[in-house]
Amino acid sequence: MFKEFKEFIAKGNVLDMAVGIIMGTAFTAIVNSVVEDLLMPIITGLTAGVDFSELNVNIAGAQLRFGNLINAIITFLIISLVMFSIVKAFNRNNKEENAEAESKDCPYCKTSIPVEATRCPHCTSELEGYHNEHTHAHNDRVTIVE
């Protein structure tokens, strides 16, 4: 069991995941600071100075702090928007890089075709990896049975 665990830990995926979690934790501190120190004061200013964290209701001796919930929802929405923007920008850059790897040029007609293509759809040339099970070699004997 220890051997299997050691192999599991030695895999690159676990290391990548650990680095991602650590980077995410560090990035969370930055995003929280942007939200709490920059954006929330602006939102408070736009809402005529209402500090949501002070909003609460007393019901049967229990204090319900729905202002903190409002702050948490606003923080979540802002963090989600920031993360969405970062991921969208990252994906846009990756899409441009991967677009080159998704196509190749036909060596005969020079038309752009998918990398997986084994036959050009434009000039019908047979490309590397082409295999047609219905064609026969020149020295094969074909017997037609009626």
Short mmCIF file of N, CA and C in Angstrom, two decimals:
data_model
loop_
_atom_site.label_atom_id
_atom_site.label_comp_id
_atom_site.label_asym_id
_atom_site.label_seq_id
_atom_site.Cartn_x
_atom_site.Cartn_y
_atom_site.Cartn_z
N MET A 1 0.82 -1.18 0.00
CA MET A 1 0.00 0.00 0.00
C MET A 1 0.87 1.26 0.00
N PHE A 2 1.95 1.23 0.76
CA PHE A 2 2.85 2.37 0.81
C PHE A 2 3.49 2.59 -0.56
N LYS A 3 3.82 1.49 -1.26
CA LYS A 3 4.43 1.58 -2.58
C LYS A 3 3.47 2.27 -3.56
N GLU A 4 2.19 1.87 -3.52
CA GLU A 4 1.20 2.48 -4.40
C GLU A 4 1.03 3.97 -4.09
N PHE A 5 1.03 4.30 -2.79
CA PHE A 5 0.90 5.69 -2.39
C PHE A 5 2.11 6.49 -2.88
N LYS A 6 3.29 5.92 -2.77
CA LYS A 6 4.52 6.58 -3.21
C LYS A 6 4.47 6.83 -4.73
N GLU A 7 3.97 5.85 -5.50
CA GLU A 7 3.84 6.01 -6.95
C GLU A 7 2.82 7.11 -7.28
N PHE A 8 1.73 7.13 -6.52
CA PHE A 8 0.70 8.14 -6.72
C PHE A 8 1.26 9.54 -6.48
N ILE A 9 2.01 9.71 -5.40
CA ILE A 9 2.58 11.01 -5.06
C ILE A 9 3.65 11.42 -6.07
N ALA A 10 4.37 10.43 -6.61
CA ALA A 10 5.45 10.73 -7.55
C ALA A 10 4.95 11.18 -8.92
N LYS A 11 3.69 10.92 -9.21
CA LYS A 11 3.14 11.34 -10.50
C LYS A 11 3.13 12.86 -10.59
N GLY A 12 3.33 13.36 -11.79
CA GLY A 12 3.35 14.80 -12.01
C GLY A 12 2.03 15.47 -11.74
N ASN A 13 0.92 14.76 -11.93
CA ASN A 13 -0.40 15.38 -11.74
C ASN A 13 -0.61 15.85 -10.31
N VAL A 14 -0.17 15.08 -9.35
CA VAL A 14 -0.34 15.45 -7.95
C VAL A 14 0.48 16.69 -7.64
N LEU A 15 1.68 16.73 -8.16
CA LEU A 15 2.55 17.88 -7.95
C LEU A 15 1.94 19.13 -8.60
N ASP A 16 1.43 18.98 -9.82
CA ASP A 16 0.78 20.10 -10.50
C ASP A 16 -0.41 20.60 -9.71
N MET A 17 -1.21 19.66 -9.20
CA MET A 17 -2.39 20.04 -8.42
C MET A 17 -1.97 20.79 -7.14
N ALA A 18 -0.93 20.31 -6.47
CA ALA A 18 -0.47 20.96 -5.24
C ALA A 18 0.00 22.39 -5.53
N VAL A 19 0.75 22.56 -6.60
CA VAL A 19 1.22 23.89 -6.98
C VAL A 19 0.03 24.79 -7.31
N GLY A 20 -0.98 24.23 -8.01
CA GLY A 20 -2.18 25.00 -8.34
C GLY A 20 -2.93 25.46 -7.11
N ILE A 21 -3.04 24.58 -6.12
CA ILE A 21 -3.74 24.95 -4.88
C ILE A 21 -2.97 26.04 -4.14
N ILE A 22 -1.67 25.91 -4.07
CA ILE A 22 -0.85 26.93 -3.39
C ILE A 22 -0.96 28.27 -4.11
N MET A 23 -0.88 28.24 -5.45
CA MET A 23 -0.99 29.48 -6.22
C MET A 23 -2.40 30.08 -6.06
N GLY A 24 -3.41 29.22 -6.03
CA GLY A 24 -4.78 29.69 -5.84
C GLY A 24 -4.96 30.37 -4.49
N THR A 25 -4.36 29.79 -3.47
CA THR A 25 -4.44 30.38 -2.14
C THR A 25 -3.76 31.75 -2.11
N ALA A 26 -2.60 31.85 -2.72
CA ALA A 26 -1.89 33.14 -2.77
C ALA A 26 -2.68 34.15 -3.59
N PHE A 27 -3.28 33.71 -4.68
CA PHE A 27 -4.06 34.61 -5.53
C PHE A 27 -5.32 35.07 -4.83
N THR A 28 -5.89 34.21 -3.98
CA THR A 28 -7.09 34.57 -3.23
C THR A 28 -6.83 35.80 -2.35
N ALA A 29 -5.66 35.86 -1.74
CA ALA A 29 -5.33 37.02 -0.90
C ALA A 29 -5.32 38.30 -1.73
N ILE A 30 -4.81 38.22 -2.94
CA ILE A 30 -4.77 39.41 -3.81
C ILE A 30 -6.19 39.82 -4.20
N VAL A 31 -6.99 38.84 -4.63
CA VAL A 31 -8.35 39.16 -5.05
C VAL A 31 -9.17 39.71 -3.88
N ASN A 32 -9.03 39.10 -2.70
CA ASN A 32 -9.75 39.60 -1.52
C ASN A 32 -9.35 41.04 -1.20
N SER A 33 -8.08 41.36 -1.34
CA SER A 33 -7.63 42.71 -1.08
C SER A 33 -8.22 43.69 -2.10
N VAL A 34 -8.25 43.30 -3.36
CA VAL A 34 -8.85 44.16 -4.39
C VAL A 34 -10.32 44.41 -4.07
N VAL A 35 -11.02 43.35 -3.69
CA VAL A 35 -12.46 43.48 -3.40
C VAL A 35 -12.69 44.31 -2.16
N GLU A 36 -12.02 43.96 -1.04
CA GLU A 36 -12.29 44.61 0.23
C GLU A 36 -11.72 46.02 0.31
N ASP A 37 -10.52 46.23 -0.26
CA ASP A 37 -9.85 47.52 -0.11
C ASP A 37 -10.12 48.51 -1.23
N LEU A 38 -10.50 48.01 -2.40
CA LEU A 38 -10.73 48.92 -3.53
C LEU A 38 -12.19 48.97 -3.97
N LEU A 39 -12.77 47.82 -4.22
CA LEU A 39 -14.10 47.80 -4.81
C LEU A 39 -15.23 48.03 -3.80
N MET A 40 -15.15 47.41 -2.63
CA MET A 40 -16.22 47.59 -1.64
C MET A 40 -16.36 49.04 -1.19
N PRO A 41 -15.26 49.79 -0.97
CA PRO A 41 -15.44 51.21 -0.65
C PRO A 41 -16.13 51.99 -1.77
N ILE A 42 -15.85 51.62 -3.03
CA ILE A 42 -16.52 52.29 -4.15
C ILE A 42 -18.01 51.94 -4.14
N ILE A 43 -18.32 50.66 -3.91
CA ILE A 43 -19.74 50.24 -3.85
C ILE A 43 -20.44 50.92 -2.69
N THR A 44 -19.77 51.02 -1.55
CA THR A 44 -20.35 51.70 -0.39
C THR A 44 -20.61 53.17 -0.73
N GLY A 45 -19.68 53.80 -1.46
CA GLY A 45 -19.86 55.19 -1.86
C GLY A 45 -21.02 55.35 -2.83
N LEU A 46 -21.17 54.40 -3.74
CA LEU A 46 -22.26 54.47 -4.72
C LEU A 46 -23.63 54.20 -4.10
N THR A 47 -23.64 53.51 -2.96
CA THR A 47 -24.92 53.21 -2.29
C THR A 47 -25.16 54.18 -1.14
N ALA A 48 -24.70 55.39 -1.29
CA ALA A 48 -24.93 56.47 -0.33
C ALA A 48 -24.36 56.15 1.05
N GLY A 49 -23.22 55.48 1.09
CA GLY A 49 -22.54 55.23 2.34
C GLY A 49 -23.10 54.11 3.19
N VAL A 50 -23.98 53.29 2.63
CA VAL A 50 -24.53 52.17 3.39
C VAL A 50 -23.45 51.11 3.55
N ASP A 51 -23.17 50.76 4.79
CA ASP A 51 -22.22 49.67 5.06
C ASP A 51 -23.05 48.42 5.31
N PHE A 52 -23.03 47.51 4.34
CA PHE A 52 -23.88 46.32 4.43
C PHE A 52 -23.58 45.45 5.64
N SER A 53 -22.33 45.45 6.09
CA SER A 53 -21.98 44.56 7.20
C SER A 53 -22.70 44.92 8.49
N GLU A 54 -23.20 46.15 8.61
CA GLU A 54 -23.90 46.57 9.81
C GLU A 54 -25.40 46.27 9.78
N LEU A 55 -25.91 45.79 8.65
CA LEU A 55 -27.33 45.49 8.53
C LEU A 55 -27.63 44.17 9.24
N ASN A 56 -28.62 44.21 10.15
CA ASN A 56 -29.02 43.00 10.86
C ASN A 56 -30.44 43.15 11.37
N VAL A 57 -31.01 42.01 11.74
CA VAL A 57 -32.37 41.98 12.28
C VAL A 57 -32.33 41.10 13.52
N ASN A 58 -33.01 41.54 14.57
CA ASN A 58 -33.13 40.74 15.79
C ASN A 58 -34.49 40.05 15.80
N ILE A 59 -34.48 38.73 15.83
CA ILE A 59 -35.71 37.95 15.89
C ILE A 59 -35.60 37.00 17.07
N ALA A 60 -36.50 37.20 18.04
CA ALA A 60 -36.55 36.35 19.24
C ALA A 60 -35.19 36.24 19.91
N GLY A 61 -34.45 37.32 19.98
CA GLY A 61 -33.17 37.34 20.66
C GLY A 61 -32.00 36.89 19.80
N ALA A 62 -32.27 36.43 18.59
CA ALA A 62 -31.19 36.01 17.68
C ALA A 62 -30.91 37.13 16.69
N GLN A 63 -29.64 37.42 16.53
CA GLN A 63 -29.25 38.48 15.61
C GLN A 63 -28.91 37.87 14.24
N LEU A 64 -29.70 38.24 13.23
CA LEU A 64 -29.46 37.76 11.86
C LEU A 64 -28.72 38.86 11.10
N ARG A 65 -27.47 38.57 10.74
CA ARG A 65 -26.61 39.55 10.07
C ARG A 65 -26.69 39.36 8.56
N PHE A 66 -27.78 39.79 7.97
CA PHE A 66 -27.93 39.61 6.52
C PHE A 66 -27.04 40.58 5.75
N GLY A 67 -26.52 41.60 6.40
CA GLY A 67 -25.58 42.51 5.75
C GLY A 67 -24.29 41.80 5.38
N ASN A 68 -23.83 40.91 6.27
CA ASN A 68 -22.63 40.13 5.96
C ASN A 68 -22.89 39.21 4.76
N LEU A 69 -24.12 38.68 4.69
CA LEU A 69 -24.47 37.84 3.54
C LEU A 69 -24.44 38.67 2.26
N ILE A 70 -24.97 39.88 2.31
CA ILE A 70 -24.94 40.75 1.12
C ILE A 70 -23.50 41.03 0.72
N ASN A 71 -22.62 41.33 1.70
CA ASN A 71 -21.20 41.54 1.40
C ASN A 71 -20.57 40.30 0.78
N ALA A 72 -20.90 39.12 1.31
CA ALA A 72 -20.34 37.88 0.79
C ALA A 72 -20.80 37.64 -0.65
N ILE A 73 -22.07 37.93 -0.93
CA ILE A 73 -22.59 37.75 -2.30
C ILE A 73 -21.90 38.72 -3.26
N ILE A 74 -21.76 39.97 -2.85
CA ILE A 74 -21.08 40.95 -3.70
C ILE A 74 -19.63 40.53 -3.93
N THR A 75 -18.96 40.10 -2.87
CA THR A 75 -17.57 39.64 -3.00
C THR A 75 -17.48 38.46 -3.95
N PHE A 76 -18.40 37.49 -3.81
CA PHE A 76 -18.41 36.32 -4.69
C PHE A 76 -18.60 36.74 -6.14
N LEU A 77 -19.55 37.64 -6.40
CA LEU A 77 -19.80 38.07 -7.77
C LEU A 77 -18.60 38.80 -8.37
N ILE A 78 -17.95 39.63 -7.57
CA ILE A 78 -16.77 40.35 -8.07
C ILE A 78 -15.63 39.38 -8.34
N ILE A 79 -15.38 38.47 -7.41
CA ILE A 79 -14.31 37.48 -7.61
C ILE A 79 -14.62 36.62 -8.83
N SER A 80 -15.87 36.22 -8.98
CA SER A 80 -16.26 35.41 -10.14
C SER A 80 -16.02 36.17 -11.44
N LEU A 81 -16.35 37.46 -11.45
CA LEU A 81 -16.14 38.28 -12.64
C LEU A 81 -14.65 38.40 -12.96
N VAL A 82 -13.83 38.62 -11.93
CA VAL A 82 -12.38 38.72 -12.14
C VAL A 82 -11.82 37.40 -12.66
N MET A 83 -12.22 36.29 -12.05
CA MET A 83 -11.73 34.98 -12.49
C MET A 83 -12.21 34.67 -13.91
N PHE A 84 -13.47 34.99 -14.22
CA PHE A 84 -13.98 34.79 -15.56
C PHE A 84 -13.16 35.57 -16.58
N SER A 85 -12.83 36.81 -16.25
CA SER A 85 -12.04 37.64 -17.17
C SER A 85 -10.64 37.06 -17.38
N ILE A 86 -10.03 36.58 -16.30
CA ILE A 86 -8.69 35.99 -16.41
C ILE A 86 -8.73 34.72 -17.25
N VAL A 87 -9.69 33.84 -16.97
CA VAL A 87 -9.79 32.58 -17.72
C VAL A 87 -10.11 32.85 -19.18
N LYS A 88 -10.98 33.82 -19.44
CA LYS A 88 -11.33 34.14 -20.83
C LYS A 88 -10.11 34.65 -21.59
N ALA A 89 -9.34 35.53 -20.97
CA ALA A 89 -8.12 36.04 -21.61
C ALA A 89 -7.12 34.91 -21.84
N PHE A 90 -6.96 34.03 -20.86
CA PHE A 90 -6.05 32.89 -20.99
C PHE A 90 -6.50 31.97 -22.11
N ASN A 91 -7.80 31.66 -22.16
CA ASN A 91 -8.32 30.78 -23.21
C ASN A 91 -8.18 31.40 -24.59
N ARG A 92 -8.34 32.71 -24.69
CA ARG A 92 -8.19 33.38 -25.97
C ARG A 92 -6.76 33.21 -26.48
N ASN A 93 -5.78 33.37 -25.59
CA ASN A 93 -4.38 33.20 -25.98
C ASN A 93 -4.09 31.75 -26.35
N ASN A 94 -4.63 30.80 -25.59
CA ASN A 94 -4.40 29.39 -25.89
C ASN A 94 -5.07 28.97 -27.18
N LYS A 95 -6.25 29.53 -27.46
CA LYS A 95 -6.97 29.17 -28.68
C LYS A 95 -6.16 29.58 -29.91
N GLU A 96 -5.53 30.75 -29.84
CA GLU A 96 -4.71 31.21 -30.96
C GLU A 96 -3.51 30.30 -31.14
N GLU A 97 -2.90 29.84 -30.05
CA GLU A 97 -1.75 28.94 -30.14
C GLU A 97 -2.17 27.57 -30.63
N ASN A 98 -3.31 27.06 -30.15
CA ASN A 98 -3.78 25.74 -30.54
C ASN A 98 -4.37 25.71 -31.93
N ALA A 99 -4.80 26.85 -32.45
CA ALA A 99 -5.40 26.88 -33.79
C ALA A 99 -4.39 26.43 -34.83
N GLU A 100 -3.13 26.77 -34.60
CA GLU A 100 -2.09 26.35 -35.54
C GLU A 100 -1.92 24.84 -35.52
N ALA A 101 -2.06 24.21 -34.36
CA ALA A 101 -1.84 22.78 -34.24
C ALA A 101 -3.04 21.98 -34.71
N GLU A 102 -4.20 22.62 -34.93
CA GLU A 102 -5.40 21.90 -35.33
C GLU A 102 -5.51 21.71 -36.83
N SER A 103 -4.64 22.37 -37.59
CA SER A 103 -4.72 22.22 -39.04
C SER A 103 -3.32 22.08 -39.62
N LYS A 104 -3.29 21.54 -40.83
CA LYS A 104 -2.04 21.41 -41.57
C LYS A 104 -2.36 21.71 -43.04
N ASP A 105 -1.33 21.89 -43.84
CA ASP A 105 -1.54 22.13 -45.26
C ASP A 105 -1.39 20.83 -46.03
N CYS A 106 -2.29 20.63 -46.99
CA CYS A 106 -2.19 19.48 -47.89
C CYS A 106 -0.91 19.66 -48.70
N PRO A 107 -0.05 18.63 -48.78
CA PRO A 107 1.20 18.78 -49.53
C PRO A 107 0.99 18.91 -51.04
N TYR A 108 -0.21 18.60 -51.53
CA TYR A 108 -0.47 18.64 -52.97
C TYR A 108 -1.17 19.93 -53.39
N CYS A 109 -2.29 20.28 -52.74
CA CYS A 109 -3.03 21.48 -53.17
C CYS A 109 -2.82 22.67 -52.24
N LYS A 110 -2.09 22.45 -51.14
CA LYS A 110 -1.75 23.51 -50.18
C LYS A 110 -2.95 24.10 -49.46
N THR A 111 -4.07 23.38 -49.41
CA THR A 111 -5.26 23.82 -48.69
C THR A 111 -5.14 23.43 -47.23
N SER A 112 -5.64 24.28 -46.34
CA SER A 112 -5.61 23.97 -44.92
C SER A 112 -6.65 22.89 -44.60
N ILE A 113 -6.18 21.81 -43.94
CA ILE A 113 -7.05 20.68 -43.60
C ILE A 113 -6.79 20.29 -42.15
N PRO A 114 -7.71 19.55 -41.51
CA PRO A 114 -7.49 19.11 -40.13
C PRO A 114 -6.25 18.22 -40.02
N VAL A 115 -5.57 18.29 -38.89
CA VAL A 115 -4.36 17.51 -38.67
C VAL A 115 -4.64 16.01 -38.78
N GLU A 116 -5.83 15.58 -38.34
CA GLU A 116 -6.18 14.16 -38.34
C GLU A 116 -6.51 13.63 -39.73
N ALA A 117 -6.66 14.50 -40.72
CA ALA A 117 -7.09 14.07 -42.05
C ALA A 117 -6.06 13.14 -42.67
N THR A 118 -6.57 12.07 -43.29
CA THR A 118 -5.71 11.13 -44.01
C THR A 118 -5.97 11.21 -45.51
N ARG A 119 -6.95 12.01 -45.87
CA ARG A 119 -7.26 12.25 -47.28
C ARG A 119 -7.74 13.70 -47.41
N CYS A 120 -7.22 14.42 -48.38
CA CYS A 120 -7.58 15.82 -48.56
C CYS A 120 -9.00 15.91 -49.11
N PRO A 121 -9.89 16.66 -48.46
CA PRO A 121 -11.26 16.78 -48.97
C PRO A 121 -11.35 17.67 -50.21
N HIS A 122 -10.29 18.39 -50.53
CA HIS A 122 -10.32 19.31 -51.67
C HIS A 122 -9.80 18.64 -52.95
N CYS A 123 -8.61 18.05 -52.85
CA CYS A 123 -8.03 17.43 -54.05
C CYS A 123 -8.09 15.90 -54.00
N THR A 124 -8.60 15.35 -52.92
CA THR A 124 -8.76 13.90 -52.65
C THR A 124 -7.46 13.12 -52.64
N SER A 125 -6.35 13.80 -52.42
CA SER A 125 -5.06 13.11 -52.34
C SER A 125 -4.99 12.26 -51.08
N GLU A 126 -4.33 11.11 -51.20
CA GLU A 126 -4.12 10.24 -50.05
C GLU A 126 -2.94 10.78 -49.26
N LEU A 127 -3.15 11.02 -47.98
CA LEU A 127 -2.11 11.59 -47.13
C LEU A 127 -1.52 10.52 -46.23
N GLU A 128 -0.51 10.85 -45.47
CA GLU A 128 0.12 9.91 -44.55
C GLU A 128 -0.91 9.35 -43.58
N GLY A 129 -0.92 8.03 -43.42
CA GLY A 129 -1.85 7.37 -42.53
C GLY A 129 -3.10 6.90 -43.23
N TYR A 130 -3.20 7.13 -44.55
CA TYR A 130 -4.41 6.74 -45.29
C TYR A 130 -4.45 5.22 -45.43
N HIS A 131 -5.62 4.66 -45.19
CA HIS A 131 -5.82 3.22 -45.36
C HIS A 131 -7.24 2.99 -45.83
N ASN A 132 -7.37 2.29 -46.93
CA ASN A 132 -8.69 1.96 -47.46
C ASN A 132 -8.76 0.44 -47.54
N GLU A 133 -9.61 -0.14 -46.74
CA GLU A 133 -9.70 -1.60 -46.69
C GLU A 133 -10.34 -2.19 -47.93
N HIS A 134 -10.93 -1.38 -48.78
CA HIS A 134 -11.61 -1.89 -49.97
C HIS A 134 -10.70 -1.93 -51.19
N THR A 135 -9.51 -1.34 -51.11
CA THR A 135 -8.58 -1.41 -52.24
C THR A 135 -7.73 -2.65 -52.09
N HIS A 136 -7.24 -3.18 -53.19
CA HIS A 136 -6.41 -4.39 -53.20
C HIS A 136 -5.06 -4.05 -53.79
N ALA A 137 -4.06 -4.78 -53.32
CA ALA A 137 -2.73 -4.62 -53.89
C ALA A 137 -2.74 -5.16 -55.32
N HIS A 138 -1.76 -4.74 -56.11
CA HIS A 138 -1.72 -5.13 -57.52
C HIS A 138 -1.62 -6.64 -57.72
N ASN A 139 -0.96 -7.35 -56.82
CA ASN A 139 -0.79 -8.78 -57.01
C ASN A 139 -1.83 -9.62 -56.26
N ASP A 140 -2.82 -8.98 -55.65
CA ASP A 140 -3.89 -9.72 -55.00
C ASP A 140 -4.82 -10.30 -56.05
N ARG A 141 -5.29 -11.50 -55.79
CA ARG A 141 -6.29 -12.10 -56.69
C ARG A 141 -7.65 -11.85 -56.09
N VAL A 142 -8.52 -11.36 -56.89
CA VAL A 142 -9.88 -11.10 -56.47
C VAL A 142 -10.76 -12.16 -57.11
N THR A 143 -11.47 -12.88 -56.28
CA THR A 143 -12.37 -13.91 -56.79
C THR A 143 -13.79 -13.43 -56.59
N ILE A 144 -14.53 -13.41 -57.65
CA ILE A 144 -15.92 -13.00 -57.58
C ILE A 144 -16.76 -14.25 -57.54
N VAL A 145 -17.54 -14.41 -56.51
CA VAL A 145 -18.40 -15.57 -56.35
C VAL A 145 -19.82 -15.14 -56.63
N GLU A 146 -20.46 -15.87 -57.55
CA GLU A 146 -21.84 -15.51 -57.87
C GLU A 146 -22.80 -16.44 -57.20
#
